[in-house]
Amino acid sequence: MKRKHLRFGKGFRVALGNDKAQAAEMVIAPGDSEGDVENRHRGADQWLYVVAGSGSALVNGKRYRLSPGSLMLIEHGDKHKIENTGDELLRTLNFYMPPAYTKEGDELPAGKP
């Protein structure tokens, strides 16, 4: 069993995981974004849940509104960018299956947990 208290500090931080999945906190300041129109996870699906704040997700060229309670599945290979369009921090909890990042937050190669 693994356990972690989430802080939702600034930036991206892998919280915990195992060889099958991982959880990460992502906090984006107003006007900032994570990723770009070419960003994709080649080997992992990403579940994104909005804890607080507002923004938008650009996935495969289509824009989706994000607000507290929004849940989105960004499948491996989907090109995506997450933007904070609000006036407060956009706080999201993300799950990657299989893991997409090292503990330090560097992207893993496809299929390499």
Coordinates of C-alpha atoms in Angstrom, one line a residue:
M1 CA 0.0 0.0 0.0
K2 CA 1.2 3.5 -0.9
R3 CA -0.2 6.7 0.5
K4 CA 0.5 10.4 -0.2
H5 CA -1.1 13.7 1.0
L6 CA -1.4 16.0 -2.1
R7 CA -0.3 19.6 -1.8
F8 CA -1.0 21.0 -5.3
G9 CA 2.0 23.2 -5.2
K10 CA 3.2 25.0 -8.4
G11 CA 4.1 23.0 -11.5
F12 CA 4.0 19.3 -12.2
R13 CA 4.9 16.7 -9.6
V14 CA 4.6 12.9 -9.7
A15 CA 2.9 12.0 -6.5
L16 CA 3.1 8.2 -6.5
G17 CA 2.8 5.1 -8.6
N18 CA 3.8 1.6 -9.4
D19 CA 4.7 -0.3 -12.6
K20 CA 1.1 -0.2 -13.9
A21 CA -0.1 3.4 -13.1
Q22 CA 1.0 6.7 -11.6
A23 CA -0.7 9.8 -10.2
A24 CA 0.6 13.4 -10.6
E25 CA -0.4 16.8 -9.5
M26 CA -0.4 19.6 -12.1
V27 CA -0.9 23.3 -11.2
I28 CA -1.0 25.9 -13.9
A29 CA -0.9 29.7 -13.2
P30 CA -3.4 32.0 -14.9
G31 CA -2.5 32.6 -18.5
D32 CA 0.0 29.7 -18.6
S33 CA -0.2 26.2 -20.2
E34 CA 1.3 22.8 -20.2
G35 CA 2.1 20.9 -23.4
D36 CA 1.6 22.2 -26.9
V37 CA -0.3 21.1 -30.0
E38 CA 2.3 18.4 -30.6
N39 CA 2.4 17.1 -27.0
R40 CA 1.4 13.5 -26.6
H41 CA 2.0 10.4 -24.5
R42 CA 3.1 7.7 -26.9
G43 CA 2.6 4.8 -24.5
A44 CA 0.2 6.0 -21.7
D45 CA -3.4 7.1 -21.3
Q46 CA -3.9 10.2 -19.2
W47 CA -7.0 10.7 -17.0
L48 CA -7.2 14.4 -16.0
Y49 CA -9.5 15.6 -13.2
V50 CA -9.9 19.3 -12.4
V51 CA -9.8 19.9 -8.7
A52 CA -10.0 23.7 -8.8
G53 CA -9.7 26.6 -11.3
S54 CA -10.8 26.8 -14.9
G55 CA -9.2 26.4 -18.3
S56 CA -9.4 24.6 -21.6
A57 CA -7.9 21.5 -23.1
L58 CA -7.0 21.4 -26.8
V59 CA -7.1 17.7 -27.8
N60 CA -6.5 16.7 -31.4
G61 CA -7.4 20.2 -32.6
K62 CA -10.7 20.4 -30.6
R63 CA -11.1 22.7 -27.6
Y64 CA -12.9 21.5 -24.4
R65 CA -13.8 23.6 -21.4
L66 CA -12.4 22.6 -18.0
S67 CA -13.9 23.5 -14.6
P68 CA -14.0 21.9 -11.1
G69 CA -15.3 18.3 -11.4
S70 CA -14.3 18.0 -15.1
L71 CA -12.9 14.5 -15.9
M72 CA -11.2 13.8 -19.2
L73 CA -9.5 10.8 -20.8
I74 CA -6.7 11.8 -23.1
E75 CA -5.7 8.5 -24.8
H76 CA -2.1 7.6 -25.7
G77 CA -1.2 9.4 -28.9
D78 CA -3.7 12.2 -28.5
K79 CA -2.1 15.6 -29.1
H80 CA -3.0 17.9 -26.3
K81 CA -2.4 21.2 -24.5
I82 CA -3.9 22.3 -21.2
E83 CA -4.4 26.0 -20.6
N84 CA -5.4 28.1 -17.6
T85 CA -8.0 30.6 -18.9
G86 CA -9.1 31.7 -15.4
D87 CA -8.0 34.1 -12.7
E88 CA -6.8 31.5 -10.2
L89 CA -4.5 28.5 -10.3
L90 CA -5.8 25.5 -12.3
R91 CA -5.2 22.4 -10.1
T92 CA -5.5 19.0 -11.7
L93 CA -5.0 15.4 -10.6
N94 CA -3.7 13.2 -13.4
F95 CA -3.4 9.4 -13.7
Y96 CA -1.2 7.8 -16.3
M97 CA -1.6 4.1 -17.3
P98 CA 1.1 2.9 -17.7
P99 CA 3.3 5.5 -16.0
A100 CA 4.4 8.3 -18.4
Y101 CA 7.0 10.0 -16.2
T102 CA 10.0 9.3 -14.0
K103 CA 9.8 10.4 -10.3
E104 CA 11.6 13.5 -11.3
G105 CA 9.0 14.4 -13.9
D106 CA 10.9 13.5 -17.1
E107 CA 8.9 11.7 -19.8
L108 CA 9.4 8.0 -20.1
P109 CA 9.8 6.4 -23.6
A110 CA 6.7 4.6 -24.8
G111 CA 6.0 1.4 -22.9
K112 CA 8.9 1.8 -20.4
P113 CA 7.5 2.0 -16.9

